[in-house]
């Protein structure tokens, strides 16, 4: 976890010149699209522009007053000195106030824009089809919501105002310097050339070290995350020493590369200071010569010393902002890529309140990957109130049938009918509202037991929740928890046993009181005694409902009205348990494997 935090801190902090920069493919289009999020912040942008402009004017004006004050002292014009000093004090004070408000306005602007961007992204993720979520790394989606959005926020809050102020400062300083002395301005520009060349040289050397460090950091981060996740396996096979050795090797390589990268990176500051000091020498020497010739005053020399610093600082800052802006645009492009994905279809009719809930699959074909069909010409009719069980080897297509019925995925061809009407004619919310589903992988939330049960039905009463828990035989163990139904499940219920987690999921389905019930390996993670309790609860829950059961255990499906045996997306056998057990075939083989002790 420490390695992950260090990795996140590294990627969030401002990039150094020469550090590897992630670039957007379509920069202009991404930039223009990002600008649309600024439309609602027009007044704040105008105010920020005013504040930055006022701050730059004050910053450029302060050295002018300093120059006048020095000349007044040199010429013994003491009468005008108080006015000049007050003007200089006012310019410095105004500059400080404007910088303060620039920071506050930039922060508010960035957080307002990122809030809307994150809201759009989160809303989009909730409407994406399950096929997209399955194809993409969950960590990658989370990274777009967090790291990519943070990079954009950082650029808006720190770089937007700084970039505008830097350009204005360059222009304003150049104008004032030229008005004082053209020759001295041209001499000062020599340090600017030296700064650009030095920056380019260092950036070239830094690039390979920062890239190598980034790769090693990612490898170390992945190693730590993997080993923490698999800590039980590591301990079970006594691999601690080997894992520690692998970690130390990668950490040592990262340390060496990091030292080299930071050494070169840290040399940037001293070199820039040296060039800046050279600028002071040039201004002092040539300024003194020009003053002796009477071309400029002593006050102008003091102003030039300050302006030479002001002139080089924005160039360095703008060069450093380049990497941050490129990274932010790359993050924005990644976010927009998700926003441009096709959402689940909206609209459709409401499922009638009174239906017989007859489900029929007609010549259904489906493939996750083109030309690799998972479901092939599948035909099945589930009569109202009947219990249909699907069995078969892993990969035979059982769970896919459930995904198609719930419209988590859309079929390639054929029809799935509900009371003779294609389910694609119904709205997704209406269709899914009919169905209660208990999956093999139980999903619980880091909240109270009450919240987790009530998730299936908004505004459910305490009595309804407790009744559903009793129906699922979960009430007894819930009441033994520290705070009963108000116990907070930390780590999404990681402190509960698999059986207890499954009982809560079944209780949630009981509370939903669905017209169609789907049980996908609902009892696979419980012991035999708990399974017996669940079977009793399931019998009551499935009464007078259309049910679709997926299971590997024969004991959980032998009472089904019809058992469907699947192989490679086809139905190879169907009938009751009594009928299938008398026939030679895969179902009889499965039965003998589980109950007669045959080797599987």
XYZ file of C-alpha atoms in Angstrom:
600
model
C 0.000 0.000 0.000
C 2.891 2.327 0.766
C 4.303 1.702 -2.693
C 0.935 2.424 -4.263
C 0.661 5.694 -2.334
C 4.135 6.720 -3.445
C 3.210 5.912 -7.018
C 0.031 7.973 -6.796
C 1.923 10.888 -5.206
C 4.498 10.741 -7.990
C 1.958 10.850 -10.786
C -0.053 13.630 -9.133
C 2.788 16.035 -8.418
C 3.932 18.506 -11.073
C 6.175 16.908 -13.670
C 9.773 17.988 -14.019
C 11.151 19.034 -17.345
C 12.312 15.913 -19.080
C 10.037 13.554 -17.161
C 8.055 11.272 -19.485
C 4.908 13.062 -20.602
C 1.738 11.266 -21.622
C 0.339 13.048 -24.664
C -3.151 13.235 -26.090
C -3.606 11.895 -29.615
C -6.167 14.519 -30.602
C -4.942 17.513 -28.638
C -6.883 20.265 -30.377
C -10.228 18.439 -30.286
C -9.676 17.452 -26.655
C -8.715 21.015 -25.698
C -11.765 22.512 -27.411
C -14.051 19.985 -25.776
C -12.533 20.673 -22.367
C -13.204 24.361 -22.923
C -16.947 23.624 -23.064
C -16.776 22.905 -19.326
C -15.605 26.493 -18.821
C -18.776 27.971 -20.313
C -20.679 27.799 -17.047
C -17.742 29.515 -15.311
C -17.536 32.564 -17.587
C -17.961 35.122 -14.798
C -15.350 33.435 -12.625
C -12.979 33.291 -15.610
C -13.470 37.004 -16.281
C -12.809 37.777 -12.631
C -9.685 35.586 -12.687
C -8.469 37.391 -15.822
C -8.944 40.741 -14.111
C -7.145 39.603 -10.959
C -4.189 38.146 -12.889
C -3.886 41.270 -15.064
C -3.989 43.554 -12.043
C -1.369 41.436 -10.281
C 0.970 41.474 -13.282
C 0.619 45.251 -13.698
C 1.431 45.735 -10.026
C 4.390 43.359 -10.228
C 5.806 45.107 -13.279
C 5.176 48.582 -11.848
C 6.940 48.019 -8.498
C 10.500 48.070 -9.949
C 9.662 51.291 -11.838
C 8.845 53.035 -8.555
C 11.999 51.548 -7.017
C 14.017 53.002 -9.898
C 12.419 56.416 -9.403
C 13.110 56.295 -5.648
C 16.802 55.537 -6.175
C 17.102 58.321 -8.764
C 15.329 60.744 -6.404
C 17.838 59.940 -3.654
C 20.756 60.229 -6.072
C 19.508 63.627 -7.276
C 18.609 64.755 -3.719
C 14.970 65.244 -4.786
C 13.655 64.248 -1.336
C 10.333 66.035 -1.697
C 9.035 63.485 -4.200
C 10.429 60.475 -2.279
C 7.409 59.860 0.049
C 5.007 59.806 -2.885
C 7.211 57.361 -4.799
C 7.687 55.092 -1.777
C 3.937 55.029 -1.073
C 3.292 54.162 -4.715
C 5.834 51.321 -4.525
C 4.284 50.048 -1.279
C 0.812 50.174 -2.844
C 2.022 48.217 -5.912
C 3.615 45.535 -3.711
C 0.502 45.274 -1.543
C -1.757 45.071 -4.590
C 0.443 42.357 -6.072
C 0.254 40.280 -2.872
C -3.534 40.641 -2.652
C -4.034 39.737 -6.306
C -1.827 36.637 -5.984
C -3.914 35.523 -2.992
C -7.210 35.963 -4.849
C -5.729 34.327 -7.949
C -5.070 31.169 -5.916
C -8.575 31.122 -4.419
C -10.311 31.766 -7.721
C -8.228 29.147 -9.537
C -8.997 26.562 -6.852
C -12.734 27.228 -6.996
C -12.703 27.224 -10.783
C -10.867 23.901 -10.976
C -13.032 22.165 -8.370
C -16.241 23.377 -9.985
C -15.179 22.120 -13.421
C -13.854 18.802 -12.124
C -17.020 18.256 -10.102
C -19.101 18.475 -13.282
C -16.615 16.384 -15.257
C -16.597 13.659 -12.593
C -20.377 13.774 -12.357
C -20.687 13.271 -16.106
C -18.181 10.416 -15.981
C -19.867 8.708 -13.024
C -23.291 9.062 -14.646
C -21.855 7.595 -17.834
C -20.277 4.618 -16.057
C -23.654 3.818 -14.528
C -25.250 3.711 -17.979
C -22.510 1.744 -19.745
C -23.436 -1.768 -20.837
C -21.968 -4.627 -18.858
C -20.038 -5.710 -21.940
C -17.927 -2.528 -21.740
C -17.284 -2.930 -18.006
C -16.212 -6.548 -18.536
C -13.816 -5.645 -21.349
C -12.030 -2.892 -19.447
C -9.969 -2.950 -16.292
C -11.899 -1.667 -13.299
C -8.690 -0.091 -12.039
C -8.348 1.788 -15.310
C -11.870 3.201 -15.000
C -11.141 4.247 -11.428
C -7.896 5.863 -12.564
C -9.813 8.007 -15.061
C -12.163 9.110 -12.284
C -9.339 9.900 -9.839
C -5.847 10.402 -11.288
C -6.865 11.763 -14.691
C -9.413 14.116 -13.155
C -6.882 15.207 -10.523
C -4.342 16.027 -13.236
C -6.893 18.250 -14.971
C -7.831 19.920 -11.679
C -4.162 20.531 -10.884
C -3.531 22.198 -14.229
C -6.607 24.402 -13.914
C -5.849 25.446 -10.331
C -2.090 25.956 -10.626
C -1.241 26.253 -14.304
C -4.072 28.224 -15.875
C -3.481 31.407 -13.900
C 0.296 30.901 -13.902
C 0.376 30.453 -17.682
C -1.674 33.599 -18.299
C 0.350 35.556 -15.729
C 3.615 34.288 -17.237
C 2.723 35.466 -20.728
C 1.555 38.859 -19.466
C 4.676 39.210 -17.317
C 6.914 38.444 -20.290
C 5.159 41.005 -22.473
C 4.953 43.682 -19.779
C 8.543 43.239 -18.610
C 9.876 43.309 -22.186
C 7.986 46.562 -22.927
C 9.273 48.309 -19.794
C 12.852 47.086 -20.324
C 12.843 48.284 -23.925
C 11.514 51.666 -22.833
C 14.437 51.983 -20.388
C 17.272 50.741 -22.614
C 17.232 48.741 -25.825
C 20.948 47.716 -25.674
C 20.719 46.544 -22.068
C 17.522 44.608 -22.886
C 19.251 42.789 -25.754
C 22.184 41.909 -23.495
C 19.768 40.546 -20.876
C 18.177 38.329 -23.535
C 21.488 36.459 -23.814
C 20.676 34.781 -20.501
C 17.293 33.751 -21.906
C 19.039 31.940 -24.758
C 21.381 30.282 -22.257
C 18.374 29.214 -20.157
C 16.597 27.617 -23.118
C 19.709 25.735 -24.281
C 20.518 24.485 -20.774
C 16.949 23.348 -20.225
C 16.940 21.438 -23.497
C 20.255 19.730 -22.695
C 19.192 18.660 -19.192
C 15.765 17.532 -20.393
C 17.392 15.197 -22.902
C 19.487 13.527 -20.202
C 16.646 13.393 -17.680
C 14.206 11.732 -20.065
C 15.612 8.205 -20.043
C 16.139 8.144 -16.269
C 12.638 9.354 -15.463
C 11.136 6.880 -17.920
C 13.113 4.030 -16.364
C 12.100 5.162 -12.878
C 8.458 5.255 -13.896
C 8.632 1.699 -15.235
C 10.363 0.406 -12.082
C 7.891 2.245 -9.874
C 4.986 0.643 -11.704
C 6.624 -2.781 -11.396
C 7.211 -2.298 -7.666
C 3.662 -1.065 -7.161
C 2.239 -4.065 -8.991
C 4.463 -6.439 -7.046
C 3.333 -5.072 -3.678
C -0.343 -5.123 -4.646
C -0.100 -8.687 -5.977
C 1.744 -10.028 -2.944
C -0.597 -8.346 -0.464
C -3.592 -9.800 -2.294
C -2.007 -13.254 -2.387
C -0.591 -13.137 1.131
C -2.273 -16.399 2.166
C -0.761 -18.264 -0.778
C 2.676 -16.771 -0.086
C 2.538 -17.894 3.542
C 1.065 -21.281 2.689
C 4.035 -22.101 0.442
C 6.592 -20.387 2.738
C 7.751 -18.059 -0.047
C 8.351 -15.021 2.180
C 12.133 -14.963 1.713
C 11.910 -15.258 -2.056
C 9.282 -12.499 -2.245
C 11.388 -10.230 -0.027
C 14.420 -10.850 -2.237
C 12.458 -10.003 -5.407
C 11.144 -6.861 -3.745
C 14.623 -5.772 -2.649
C 16.040 -6.277 -6.131
C 13.370 -4.105 -7.720
C 13.551 -1.550 -4.898
C 17.348 -1.318 -5.237
C 17.071 -0.761 -8.985
C 14.431 1.910 -8.362
C 16.652 3.570 -5.752
C 19.667 3.751 -8.080
C 17.607 5.062 -10.970
C 15.803 7.495 -8.673
C 19.095 8.883 -7.361
C 20.347 9.486 -10.899
C 17.060 11.016 -12.020
C 16.777 13.269 -8.979
C 20.444 14.270 -9.152
C 20.062 15.474 -12.716
C 16.662 16.972 -11.935
C 17.946 18.824 -8.879
C 20.795 20.274 -10.926
C 18.232 22.325 -12.833
C 17.733 24.804 -9.978
C 21.420 25.573 -9.331
C 22.125 25.931 -13.055
C 19.193 28.296 -13.477
C 20.399 30.312 -10.480
C 23.893 30.469 -11.963
C 22.516 31.746 -15.274
C 20.362 34.222 -13.359
C 23.409 35.432 -11.459
C 25.226 35.820 -14.754
C 22.354 38.047 -15.812
C 22.953 40.196 -12.719
C 26.637 40.484 -13.627
C 25.801 41.505 -17.209
C 23.297 44.105 -16.017
C 25.681 45.454 -13.355
C 28.733 45.700 -15.601
C 27.080 47.060 -18.721
C 24.569 49.080 -16.713
C 27.399 50.835 -14.862
C 29.118 51.553 -18.184
C 25.895 52.964 -19.692
C 25.312 55.040 -16.544
C 28.799 56.525 -16.731
C 28.066 57.429 -20.339
C 24.864 59.092 -19.185
C 22.618 56.815 -21.222
C 20.724 55.480 -18.200
C 20.392 56.359 -14.525
C 21.457 54.332 -11.496
C 17.796 53.656 -10.735
C 17.371 51.984 -14.108
C 20.195 49.566 -13.248
C 18.379 48.448 -10.077
C 15.143 48.032 -12.048
C 16.921 45.952 -14.709
C 18.335 43.611 -12.066
C 14.773 42.832 -10.934
C 13.367 42.698 -14.481
C 16.049 40.284 -15.628
C 14.842 37.897 -12.904
C 11.203 38.480 -13.826
C 11.960 37.899 -17.477
C 13.598 34.483 -17.062
C 11.258 33.112 -14.384
C 8.102 32.915 -16.595
C 10.087 31.132 -19.319
C 11.124 28.407 -16.868
C 7.603 28.166 -15.468
C 5.975 27.928 -18.895
C 8.446 25.207 -19.904
C 7.527 23.213 -16.792
C 3.803 23.789 -17.350
C 4.070 22.195 -20.792
C 4.403 18.704 -19.332
C 1.515 19.225 -16.909
C -0.763 20.545 -19.638
C 0.068 17.628 -21.949
C -0.629 15.143 -19.154
C -3.923 16.862 -18.343
C -5.005 16.781 -21.994
C -4.139 13.077 -22.152
C -6.270 12.500 -19.047
C -9.125 14.522 -20.514
C -8.950 12.487 -23.715
C -9.191 9.260 -21.678
C -12.228 10.609 -19.833
C -13.909 11.759 -23.039
C -13.277 8.328 -24.549
C -15.517 6.844 -21.844
C -18.105 9.601 -22.233
C -18.301 8.832 -25.964
C -19.054 5.151 -25.416
C -22.531 3.974 -26.311
C -24.829 3.749 -23.293
C -27.432 1.111 -22.638
C -30.572 1.767 -24.692
C -33.085 4.094 -23.083
C -36.826 4.147 -23.403
C -39.181 1.285 -24.100
C -42.540 0.203 -22.786
C -43.294 -0.690 -19.185
C -43.845 -4.362 -18.452
C -47.574 -4.856 -17.772
C -48.476 -5.270 -14.118
C -50.360 -8.465 -14.862
C -48.396 -10.950 -16.937
C -48.010 -14.711 -16.819
C -44.198 -14.339 -16.905
C -43.660 -16.965 -19.610
C -40.112 -16.722 -20.949
C -39.156 -18.070 -24.347
C -35.827 -18.185 -26.176
C -36.225 -18.536 -29.956
C -33.219 -19.322 -32.144
C -30.956 -17.176 -29.970
C -27.355 -16.727 -31.091
C -24.708 -14.837 -29.169
C -20.935 -14.391 -29.086
C -18.721 -12.300 -26.830
C -16.055 -12.266 -29.525
C -17.020 -12.205 -33.222
C -16.903 -15.614 -34.924
C -16.651 -17.413 -31.547
C -20.264 -18.255 -30.832
C -21.120 -19.022 -27.188
C -24.864 -19.576 -27.634
C -25.879 -21.299 -30.859
C -29.513 -21.549 -32.017
C -30.771 -21.794 -28.437
C -34.483 -22.588 -27.985
C -36.175 -22.869 -24.604
C -39.599 -22.107 -23.187
C -40.049 -21.532 -19.447
C -43.693 -21.758 -18.450
C -45.082 -19.474 -15.776
C -44.440 -20.672 -12.242
C -42.053 -23.426 -13.352
C -38.583 -24.107 -12.017
C -36.030 -24.605 -14.773
C -32.482 -25.693 -13.936
C -29.454 -25.235 -16.197
C -26.500 -27.554 -15.701
C -23.354 -28.189 -17.663
C -19.609 -27.864 -17.634
C -17.902 -24.532 -17.115
C -18.117 -22.516 -20.322
C -21.233 -24.265 -21.601
C -23.191 -20.986 -21.631
C -25.378 -21.246 -18.511
C -24.559 -17.851 -17.031
C -24.630 -16.288 -20.501
C -28.317 -17.225 -20.757
C -28.957 -15.215 -17.585
C -26.936 -12.265 -18.941
C -29.033 -12.264 -22.116
C -32.311 -12.503 -20.220
C -31.320 -9.545 -18.026
C -30.090 -7.710 -21.135
C -26.655 -7.248 -19.639
C -25.637 -8.244 -23.155
C -27.665 -7.964 -26.351
C -28.235 -11.060 -28.484
C -26.721 -11.275 -31.968
C -29.859 -12.751 -33.508
C -33.089 -14.474 -32.529
C -35.619 -13.406 -29.905
C -36.165 -13.577 -26.170
C -39.865 -13.214 -25.408
C -41.791 -12.374 -22.259
C -45.405 -13.442 -22.694
C -44.901 -13.408 -26.456
C -43.365 -9.930 -26.616
C -39.698 -9.262 -27.380
C -37.933 -8.080 -24.202
C -36.099 -5.440 -26.272
C -39.397 -3.584 -26.499
C -39.409 -3.047 -22.733
C -37.357 -0.473 -20.855
C -34.374 -1.918 -19.025
C -35.509 -0.640 -15.626
C -38.959 -2.152 -16.079
C -37.598 -5.502 -17.266
C -34.978 -5.784 -14.546
C -37.506 -4.698 -11.952
C -39.299 -8.015 -12.539
C -36.274 -10.097 -11.698
C -34.595 -11.013 -8.446
C -31.127 -12.449 -8.882
C -28.698 -14.127 -6.505
C -25.213 -14.534 -7.948
C -22.398 -16.847 -6.988
C -20.129 -13.885 -6.229
C -21.932 -12.030 -3.455
C -21.747 -8.246 -3.555
C -22.150 -6.410 -0.258
C -21.557 -2.757 0.524
C -19.504 -1.214 3.311
C -22.591 -0.164 5.235
C -25.002 -1.633 7.763
C -26.667 -5.017 7.399
C -29.979 -3.139 7.274
C -28.750 -1.073 4.297
C -27.485 -4.138 2.437
C -30.813 -5.937 2.788
C -32.876 -2.830 2.008
C -30.887 -2.284 -1.201
C -33.451 -4.419 -3.020
C -36.398 -2.267 -1.997
C -36.429 1.434 -1.278
C -38.271 2.572 1.850
C -38.637 -0.997 3.107
C -39.855 -1.157 6.697
C -37.886 -2.813 9.470
C -40.529 -5.510 9.701
C -40.205 -6.297 5.980
C -36.430 -6.490 6.219
C -36.500 -8.799 9.229
C -39.143 -10.974 7.584
C -36.958 -11.343 4.485
C -33.935 -12.207 6.636
C -35.930 -14.886 8.457
C -37.115 -16.287 5.134
C -33.455 -16.602 4.068
C -32.501 -18.080 7.459
C -30.170 -15.098 8.012
C -31.961 -13.534 10.973
C -30.287 -15.770 13.557
C -26.689 -14.961 12.691
C -27.521 -11.266 12.118
C -28.819 -10.935 15.686
C -25.542 -12.380 16.969
C -23.575 -9.581 15.297
C -22.338 -6.770 17.629
C -25.146 -4.356 16.696
C -27.517 -6.722 14.941
C -29.059 -5.201 11.836
C -27.168 -1.934 12.451
C -23.762 -3.628 12.357
C -21.517 -1.939 9.784
C -19.928 -4.408 7.376
C -16.326 -3.311 6.938
C -14.459 -4.256 3.789
C -17.766 -5.021 2.027
C -18.518 -7.830 4.469
C -15.062 -9.398 4.472
C -15.458 -10.268 8.164
C -18.403 -12.565 7.367
C -18.113 -16.122 6.167
C -18.958 -16.939 2.559
C -22.114 -18.667 3.727
C -23.262 -15.650 5.745
C -22.591 -13.327 2.819
C -24.651 -15.605 0.588
C -27.512 -15.677 3.094
C -27.612 -11.869 3.077
C -27.739 -11.863 -0.727
C -30.621 -14.332 -0.638
C -32.375 -12.203 1.996
C -32.028 -9.208 -0.314
C -33.706 -11.180 -3.111
C -36.478 -12.217 -0.721
C -37.158 -8.582 0.117
C -37.394 -7.689 -3.581
C -40.295 -10.166 -3.899
C -39.594 -10.660 -7.634
C -41.940 -12.197 -10.190
C -39.011 -13.954 -11.880
C -36.209 -15.453 -9.807
C -32.694 -16.289 -11.000
C -30.332 -18.302 -8.814
C -26.819 -18.492 -10.244
C -24.908 -20.975 -8.060
C -26.701 -19.430 -5.081
C -25.672 -22.181 -2.665
C -22.202 -22.931 -4.009
C -20.376 -21.258 -1.116
C -22.258 -22.759 1.830
C -21.867 -25.948 3.796
C -24.317 -28.827 3.653
C -26.219 -27.821 6.794
C -26.578 -24.208 5.642
C -27.544 -25.467 2.192
C -30.397 -27.411 3.731
C -31.659 -24.240 5.439
C -31.380 -22.303 2.194
C -33.183 -25.005 0.250
C -36.123 -24.662 2.605
C -36.075 -20.883 2.181
C -35.730 -21.196 -1.576
C -38.709 -23.527 -1.757
C -40.889 -20.874 -0.113
C -39.374 -18.078 -2.200
C -39.780 -19.923 -5.499
C -43.407 -20.807 -4.856
C -45.656 -19.629 -7.688
C -42.744 -17.843 -9.428
C -40.992 -18.428 -12.728
C -37.516 -19.590 -11.719
C -34.254 -20.143 -13.529
C -31.624 -22.026 -11.513
C -27.970 -22.507 -12.406
C -26.110 -25.057 -10.317
C -23.426 -27.698 -10.274
C -24.760 -29.584 -7.274
C -27.429 -32.117 -8.220
C -28.933 -31.784 -4.732
C -29.983 -28.193 -5.450
C -31.824 -28.910 -8.702
C -33.290 -32.407 -8.413
C -36.699 -30.928 -7.528
C -36.742 -28.651 -10.596
C -39.631 -29.133 -13.013
C -37.219 -29.344 -15.959
C -33.468 -29.759 -16.037
C -31.640 -28.439 -19.097
C -28.201 -29.909 -19.796
C -25.968 -27.623 -21.894
C -22.775 -28.200 -23.844
C -21.043 -25.488 -25.880
C -24.146 -23.306 -26.103
C -26.497 -26.142 -27.077
C -29.160 -28.067 -25.198
C -28.100 -31.716 -25.256
C -30.607 -33.095 -22.727
C -33.747 -31.956 -20.957
C -36.279 -33.509 -18.653
C -36.948 -34.103 -14.975
C -34.339 -35.558 -12.651
C -36.099 -38.919 -12.648
C -36.229 -38.989 -16.438
C -32.618 -37.955 -17.025
C -31.162 -40.294 -14.436
C -32.524 -43.252 -16.367
C -30.817 -42.224 -19.613
C -27.210 -42.550 -20.641
C -25.737 -39.102 -21.049
C -23.933 -36.167 -19.402
C -26.540 -35.693 -16.640
C -26.313 -39.297 -15.504
C -22.506 -39.025 -15.602
C -22.651 -35.896 -13.431
C -24.979 -37.622 -10.981
C -22.750 -40.667 -10.684
C -19.699 -38.458 -10.228
C -21.279 -36.659 -7.272
C -23.131 -39.497 -5.588
C -21.508 -42.738 -6.684
C -17.887 -41.669 -6.122
C -16.764 -41.951 -9.754
C -13.601 -40.072 -10.617
C -14.300 -36.850 -12.381
